[in-house]
XYZ file of C-alpha atoms in Angstrom:
507
model
C 31.562 -85.438 141.998
C 31.988 -86.014 145.699
C 34.797 -83.727 146.855
C 36.268 -82.398 150.056
C 33.471 -79.881 150.392
C 30.783 -82.535 149.935
C 32.156 -84.997 152.498
C 33.326 -82.827 155.351
C 35.051 -84.157 158.477
C 33.455 -82.119 161.253
C 36.207 -82.773 163.837
C 36.113 -84.036 167.377
C 34.002 -81.329 168.953
C 31.219 -81.350 166.375
C 28.134 -83.339 167.193
C 25.927 -82.571 164.206
C 27.069 -84.681 161.252
C 27.424 -83.287 157.748
C 25.977 -85.503 155.060
C 28.005 -85.914 151.864
C 26.347 -85.027 148.599
C 26.911 -87.434 145.718
C 26.191 -85.971 142.266
C 25.035 -88.255 139.502
C 26.896 -87.981 136.226
C 24.783 -88.110 133.058
C 27.380 -90.087 131.152
C 28.788 -93.370 132.242
C 32.376 -92.670 133.289
C 33.306 -96.279 133.772
C 36.394 -97.209 131.725
C 37.784 -100.499 130.666
C 40.345 -102.025 132.969
C 43.899 -100.899 132.386
C 45.248 -104.363 132.423
C 43.362 -105.304 129.226
C 45.811 -103.242 127.136
C 48.776 -104.946 128.762
C 47.534 -108.357 127.757
C 46.438 -107.423 124.216
C 49.626 -108.640 122.540
C 49.434 -111.961 124.285
C 45.797 -112.691 123.409
C 46.805 -115.334 120.845
C 48.569 -117.308 123.533
C 45.635 -117.469 125.894
C 43.181 -120.338 125.979
C 39.480 -119.661 126.005
C 36.989 -120.098 128.833
C 34.626 -123.005 128.748
C 30.889 -122.570 129.107
C 30.966 -122.998 132.931
C 33.682 -120.441 133.508
C 35.532 -123.133 135.461
C 38.580 -122.729 137.600
C 41.843 -122.188 135.788
C 43.968 -124.883 137.365
C 44.757 -126.339 140.704
C 47.354 -123.568 141.260
C 44.824 -120.839 140.431
C 44.673 -119.491 143.956
C 48.306 -119.719 145.030
C 49.350 -117.160 147.637
C 52.090 -115.938 145.266
C 50.302 -113.484 142.976
C 53.456 -112.081 141.326
C 53.710 -111.945 137.566
C 57.444 -112.753 137.505
C 58.901 -115.951 136.233
C 58.947 -118.774 138.735
C 61.451 -121.572 138.257
C 59.637 -124.823 138.843
C 60.554 -128.389 137.916
C 58.822 -129.438 134.740
C 56.202 -132.041 135.320
C 53.696 -133.504 132.905
C 50.519 -131.483 133.164
C 47.108 -132.791 132.085
C 45.503 -131.028 129.184
C 43.059 -128.346 130.410
C 40.516 -129.246 127.771
C 40.222 -132.734 129.209
C 39.005 -131.228 132.482
C 36.523 -128.832 130.951
C 38.384 -125.572 131.684
C 41.132 -123.431 130.158
C 44.529 -122.656 131.645
C 45.224 -119.184 132.976
C 48.990 -119.745 133.020
C 51.306 -118.979 130.137
C 54.604 -120.822 129.770
C 57.672 -118.736 129.001
C 60.827 -120.270 127.528
C 59.637 -123.623 128.827
C 60.932 -122.843 132.320
C 58.034 -121.331 134.252
C 54.472 -120.150 134.146
C 52.998 -116.668 134.474
C 49.575 -116.250 136.057
C 47.380 -114.546 133.453
C 44.204 -114.405 135.572
C 42.724 -110.873 135.481
C 42.664 -109.084 138.837
C 38.886 -108.582 138.746
C 38.354 -112.341 138.703
C 40.834 -112.758 141.546
C 38.949 -110.113 143.527
C 35.648 -111.911 143.107
C 37.216 -115.226 144.066
C 38.830 -113.753 147.199
C 35.552 -112.143 148.246
C 33.785 -115.484 147.902
C 36.477 -117.341 149.798
C 36.532 -114.734 152.586
C 32.795 -115.160 153.245
C 33.106 -118.928 152.997
C 35.961 -119.074 155.521
C 34.068 -116.666 157.795
C 31.012 -118.955 157.795
C 33.195 -121.989 158.498
C 34.948 -120.263 161.414
C 38.357 -120.192 159.710
C 39.160 -116.717 160.940
C 42.803 -116.368 159.918
C 42.122 -117.582 156.386
C 39.214 -115.170 156.098
C 41.412 -112.251 157.185
C 44.006 -113.294 154.577
C 41.399 -113.235 151.804
C 40.062 -109.848 152.918
C 43.649 -108.540 152.749
C 43.951 -109.893 149.200
C 40.706 -108.130 148.289
C 42.264 -104.861 149.415
C 45.265 -105.358 147.120
C 43.207 -106.457 144.104
C 40.739 -103.568 144.459
C 43.625 -101.074 144.498
C 44.966 -102.609 141.276
C 41.580 -102.504 139.559
C 40.066 -99.242 140.800
C 43.019 -97.226 142.079
C 43.829 -96.059 145.580
C 41.282 -93.219 145.634
C 38.157 -94.992 144.349
C 35.167 -95.658 146.607
C 35.198 -99.352 145.699
C 38.721 -99.575 147.109
C 37.428 -97.853 150.258
C 34.801 -100.595 150.484
C 37.507 -103.286 150.492
C 39.386 -101.407 153.196
C 36.357 -101.096 155.465
C 35.507 -104.771 154.866
C 38.922 -105.648 156.266
C 38.293 -103.322 159.224
C 34.945 -105.003 159.939
C 36.585 -108.428 159.743
C 39.175 -107.420 162.336
C 36.400 -106.124 164.611
C 33.892 -108.973 164.308
C 36.173 -111.977 163.776
C 39.242 -111.136 165.855
C 38.037 -108.457 168.245
C 40.997 -106.264 167.274
C 39.602 -102.798 167.934
C 42.807 -100.856 167.201
C 43.266 -102.524 163.794
C 39.594 -101.967 162.968
C 39.912 -98.275 163.841
C 43.069 -97.933 161.723
C 41.568 -99.450 158.571
C 38.201 -97.729 158.983
C 39.981 -94.395 159.365
C 41.940 -95.137 156.170
C 38.719 -95.884 154.336
C 37.254 -92.597 155.588
C 40.330 -90.729 154.326
C 39.848 -92.264 150.861
C 36.248 -91.064 150.772
C 37.131 -87.592 152.051
C 40.107 -86.981 149.743
C 38.931 -88.484 146.459
C 36.350 -87.247 144.002
C 33.708 -89.912 143.410
C 31.421 -89.947 140.367
C 28.175 -91.890 140.358
C 26.933 -92.958 136.930
C 23.429 -93.777 138.172
C 21.127 -93.509 141.154
C 22.010 -97.084 142.057
C 25.721 -96.270 142.197
C 24.953 -93.191 144.252
C 23.152 -95.403 146.740
C 26.179 -97.724 146.814
C 28.474 -94.797 147.649
C 26.180 -93.797 150.504
C 26.157 -97.416 151.750
C 29.965 -97.439 151.844
C 29.990 -94.218 153.863
C 27.441 -95.622 156.321
C 29.511 -98.750 156.788
C 32.714 -96.777 157.303
C 31.256 -94.582 160.040
C 29.493 -97.532 161.670
C 32.612 -99.713 161.861
C 34.634 -96.748 163.057
C 32.057 -96.103 165.768
C 32.094 -99.753 166.836
C 35.901 -99.810 167.001
C 36.004 -96.597 169.027
C 33.392 -98.028 171.409
C 35.654 -101.037 171.984
C 38.535 -98.660 172.692
C 36.322 -96.730 175.175
C 36.488 -93.520 173.122
C 32.787 -93.051 173.604
C 32.416 -89.419 172.502
C 34.183 -89.970 169.183
C 32.249 -93.216 168.683
C 28.956 -91.419 169.195
C 29.879 -88.766 166.632
C 30.737 -91.426 164.049
C 27.496 -93.329 164.568
C 25.427 -90.139 164.402
C 27.074 -89.360 161.043
C 26.220 -92.830 159.796
C 22.592 -92.389 160.899
C 22.348 -89.031 159.097
C 23.749 -90.438 155.867
C 21.373 -93.418 156.164
C 18.418 -91.041 156.317
C 19.608 -89.257 153.166
C 20.107 -92.576 151.397
C 16.589 -93.718 152.202
C 15.212 -90.794 150.159
C 16.644 -92.198 146.912
C 14.041 -93.787 144.680
C 16.120 -96.893 143.944
C 16.534 -97.811 147.631
C 14.072 -100.392 148.985
C 12.697 -100.594 152.492
C 14.407 -103.940 152.986
C 17.830 -102.427 152.270
C 17.139 -99.623 154.738
C 16.033 -102.108 157.397
C 19.217 -104.184 157.147
C 21.426 -101.094 157.359
C 19.425 -99.750 160.296
C 19.618 -103.054 162.190
C 23.408 -103.051 162.275
C 23.581 -99.297 162.918
C 20.968 -99.173 165.704
C 22.509 -102.213 167.399
C 25.910 -100.479 167.440
C 24.279 -97.366 168.905
C 22.410 -99.383 171.551
C 25.646 -101.019 172.713
C 27.403 -97.646 172.826
C 24.627 -96.037 174.892
C 24.699 -99.010 177.222
C 28.437 -98.467 177.795
C 27.781 -94.787 178.434
C 25.029 -95.643 180.971
C 22.488 -93.802 178.819
C 19.895 -96.453 179.505
C 16.877 -94.667 178.064
C 18.559 -94.147 174.678
C 19.907 -97.706 174.696
C 16.473 -99.182 175.416
C 14.898 -97.139 172.607
C 17.479 -98.443 170.122
C 17.055 -102.045 171.300
C 13.270 -101.745 170.860
C 13.760 -100.516 167.313
C 16.291 -103.260 166.523
C 13.945 -105.970 167.758
C 11.080 -104.560 165.715
C 13.164 -104.521 162.522
C 14.748 -107.932 163.131
C 11.454 -109.681 163.813
C 10.078 -108.143 160.623
C 13.050 -109.291 158.513
C 14.120 -112.563 160.184
C 10.959 -113.704 161.982
C 10.353 -114.219 165.697
C 12.218 -117.552 165.988
C 15.714 -116.621 164.873
C 19.009 -116.973 166.726
C 19.942 -113.353 165.988
C 16.709 -112.138 167.581
C 17.400 -114.386 170.582
C 20.818 -112.814 171.140
C 19.387 -109.285 171.013
C 16.755 -110.234 173.617
C 19.572 -111.535 175.842
C 21.617 -108.361 175.405
C 18.584 -106.225 176.154
C 17.784 -108.209 179.299
C 21.350 -107.919 180.570
C 21.251 -104.171 179.970
C 18.102 -103.951 182.100
C 19.801 -105.897 184.891
C 22.841 -103.606 184.771
C 20.763 -100.688 186.048
C 21.187 -101.985 189.599
C 18.529 -100.728 192.006
C 16.803 -98.910 189.121
C 16.386 -102.153 187.155
C 12.953 -103.212 186.015
C 13.075 -106.871 187.051
C 9.762 -107.769 185.454
C 10.971 -106.422 182.099
C 14.268 -108.258 182.468
C 12.454 -111.542 183.202
C 10.185 -110.999 180.177
C 13.162 -110.396 177.868
C 15.041 -113.447 179.162
C 11.901 -115.565 178.836
C 11.628 -114.486 175.198
C 15.228 -115.482 174.565
C 14.779 -118.845 176.267
C 11.590 -119.610 174.366
C 13.307 -118.860 171.044
C 16.230 -121.103 172.012
C 13.773 -123.867 172.913
C 12.054 -123.474 169.534
C 15.209 -123.650 167.397
C 17.378 -126.068 169.438
C 16.919 -129.546 170.777
C 17.050 -130.353 174.452
C 20.598 -130.305 175.784
C 21.936 -127.685 173.358
C 24.484 -125.241 174.862
C 22.347 -122.257 173.841
C 19.538 -123.593 176.024
C 21.944 -123.750 178.941
C 23.015 -120.129 178.452
C 19.481 -118.753 178.136
C 18.262 -120.767 181.157
C 21.236 -119.508 183.189
C 20.441 -115.897 182.254
C 16.778 -116.438 183.082
C 17.676 -117.843 186.500
C 19.781 -114.775 187.228
C 16.887 -112.518 186.265
C 14.600 -114.384 188.686
C 17.208 -114.380 191.476
C 17.799 -110.623 191.212
C 14.193 -109.897 192.186
C 14.830 -111.005 195.776
C 11.372 -112.542 196.069
C 11.032 -115.997 197.579
C 8.894 -117.424 194.786
C 11.261 -116.059 192.131
C 14.259 -117.520 193.936
C 12.566 -120.935 193.857
C 12.140 -120.616 190.097
C 15.760 -119.551 189.756
C 16.900 -122.617 191.692
C 14.861 -124.872 189.408
C 16.423 -123.409 186.271
C 19.930 -123.670 187.739
C 19.456 -127.319 188.696
C 18.190 -127.998 185.176
C 21.254 -126.246 183.719
C 23.592 -128.183 185.990
C 22.145 -131.555 184.973
C 22.376 -130.620 181.292
C 25.994 -129.436 181.619
C 27.019 -132.655 183.362
C 25.503 -134.654 180.520
C 26.876 -132.689 177.562
C 30.144 -131.379 179.026
C 31.039 -133.521 182.013
C 31.475 -132.657 185.710
C 34.897 -130.998 185.287
C 34.006 -128.652 182.446
C 34.284 -124.877 182.933
C 30.620 -124.324 182.145
C 29.533 -126.986 184.647
C 31.673 -125.422 187.393
C 30.302 -121.958 186.523
C 26.710 -123.183 186.958
C 27.660 -124.845 190.255
C 29.000 -121.521 191.533
C 25.776 -119.730 190.604
C 23.737 -122.399 192.374
C 25.936 -122.240 195.477
C 25.591 -118.454 195.663
C 21.819 -118.755 195.373
C 21.799 -121.334 198.177
C 23.815 -118.974 200.351
C 21.365 -116.161 199.591
C 18.427 -118.335 200.626
C 20.206 -119.439 203.877
C 20.821 -123.022 202.747
C 24.377 -122.773 204.082
C 25.067 -126.458 204.727
C 24.019 -127.447 201.216
C 26.084 -124.611 199.731
C 29.177 -125.610 201.755
C 28.898 -129.206 200.622
C 28.630 -128.162 196.981
C 31.592 -125.788 197.220
C 33.795 -128.420 198.898
C 32.982 -130.972 196.217
C 33.843 -128.473 193.483
C 37.331 -127.647 194.831
C 39.127 -130.787 193.501
C 37.466 -130.360 190.112
C 38.480 -126.707 189.913
C 42.053 -127.545 190.886
C 42.181 -130.152 188.135
C 40.613 -127.885 185.525
C 42.153 -124.489 186.338
C 45.115 -125.358 188.564
C 45.726 -125.071 192.293
C 46.799 -121.453 191.999
C 43.918 -119.986 190.001
C 41.225 -117.404 190.593
C 38.306 -119.905 190.551
C 40.001 -121.820 193.392
C 40.752 -118.679 195.404
C 37.179 -117.381 194.899
C 35.822 -120.686 196.146
C 37.934 -120.509 199.302
C 36.738 -116.937 199.846
C 33.105 -117.983 199.401
C 33.521 -120.883 201.829
C 35.112 -118.488 204.320
C 32.134 -116.152 204.039
C 29.773 -119.056 204.746
C 31.731 -120.019 207.875
C 31.779 -116.379 208.908
C 28.001 -116.208 208.593
C 27.720 -119.345 210.730
C 29.966 -117.804 213.424
C 32.825 -120.270 212.957
C 35.651 -117.699 212.965
C 38.571 -120.135 213.137
C 37.386 -122.113 210.133
C 36.614 -118.927 208.228
C 40.117 -117.617 208.890
C 41.693 -120.810 207.520
C 39.745 -120.476 204.265
C 40.580 -116.782 203.944
C 44.274 -117.501 204.514
C 44.271 -120.059 201.682
C 42.506 -117.550 199.452
C 44.965 -114.808 200.403
C 47.981 -117.004 199.616
C 46.707 -117.745 196.102
C 45.775 -114.105 195.459
C 49.244 -112.940 196.481
C 50.803 -115.303 193.949
C 48.383 -114.510 191.141
C 47.546 -110.837 191.634
C 50.197 -109.457 193.981
C 49.939 -107.853 197.400
C 48.767 -104.489 196.076
C 45.771 -105.791 194.132
C 42.317 -104.750 195.279
C 41.087 -108.299 195.850
C 44.186 -109.195 197.867
C 43.792 -106.113 200.034
C 40.097 -106.837 200.636
C 40.928 -110.359 201.791
C 43.698 -108.985 204.033
C 41.268 -106.560 205.704
C 38.733 -109.326 206.293
C 41.417 -111.462 207.961
C 42.484 -108.558 210.171
C 38.897 -108.025 211.305
C 38.632 -111.699 212.261
C 41.965 -111.527 214.084
C 40.659 -108.614 216.124
C 38.638 -111.152 218.072
C 40.725 -112.115 221.151
C 39.730 -115.783 220.991
C 41.142 -116.056 217.483
C 44.254 -113.907 217.876
C 45.557 -116.199 220.645
C 45.554 -119.230 218.350
C 46.465 -117.766 214.952
C 49.145 -115.520 213.498
C 48.479 -113.948 210.118
C 52.117 -113.829 209.017
C 55.450 -114.159 210.768
C 56.669 -111.005 209.019
C 53.642 -109.119 210.348
C 54.271 -110.506 213.820
C 57.883 -109.337 213.750
C 56.785 -105.861 212.786
C 54.697 -105.650 215.982
C 57.793 -106.083 218.152
C 59.487 -102.968 219.576
C 62.408 -101.643 217.596
C 65.836 -102.888 218.596
C 68.138 -100.205 220.028
C 71.848 -100.954 220.115
C 72.506 -98.212 222.692
C 72.055 -99.451 226.243
C 70.723 -96.878 228.639
C 73.389 -95.827 231.220
C 72.313 -96.375 234.797
C 73.647 -94.403 237.712
């Protein structure tokens, strides 16, 4: 039995995880489902399965899973035997039908549908099926069984991965943990013991991921450490294969690497990313999209170190990602654009002239591809144009950068709106170019347009608005500019002396 003493919650201040102990029962404690007795008296009225185990009827998966009578208009129904399957509905008094499908079959069907909808990108439908799985598992196993905890944590993981709802994921993962901590769980075999351990690992991993998204980094680290400790205990079981351990470790180590990256623990994050890449290349091969994404994440982590970044390592990682994308995708695929864009940024961050030339080449290639596959007004095309313009400014190609920024303004206004951050950022960038060229009057005009948009979008007290205001004031400090321009009539009125209604008495 797994009791409260075996699975101990160590609290917030405890770092060392306590591994639960799952005892194996000599006798099989599995019982027949309770619902079989309820349907015993009605067995004569049921129709039998066919050899395929086909679907019951076209209403088999209705959202209404109640067992009450439903008043429906009587319509001629085709005979189930003609379609090669038996009906799961029982007529009562000739007025309605009662769904006689056992809950375990409904659970299997909802699990299959949930994965199918997830693969097809139908997120809301997948969440609905995962919610149904939770209800069916509670009917079949009870509210304190570890298999019900598995359905709960599956719902939590779906909220985290499909919707990005960290609070919901934390809530359901914490409920699943409470089920495992409060209930006594009996394992009838070593295989079932391994399954219980796997559920515990998943619960603590999903909880750690959700807490990372909520920026509760200390609690997230404790949860992931617990999951790692339980995973080590599980790997000692004789029935557990190396492949199973590798798949569990991939998801766990990747969650830990992302957490350490958020905490700025770069050494620990790099070690976990190295281990993840080793396991993924062993299991998936070197040319897999999942491996490509991990290389990209790893490269971006290296760039985030700032002045401590290893640019050569970052370039190597981005090159690996781009080569994998080139191997699995045809020319013009969006993934190729993303990896080439990341590679260009890695080259540009080195600050070397030869690397900046390579970065410019990749950016121009990305821009041409985006224009072909997305069009000139697409968000991705405009994003690549901004990166190229910034690189041109960095390499002192100011005229070319100004021309590109001016041409992008109408497209950004059409795509994002006149009062949008991309438009204001473009005005600010053009003002900085004019400022670098010494054209103060032109720079001030661009900064004023940027400031007007930022005031509407962000407000006067926002950091970006205040930064723009300070830049304008510095430009206005120049006497040649202050004579021709006024920042704001309200500001000009404030500079006037205060009005005094009392006239000084003269002798």
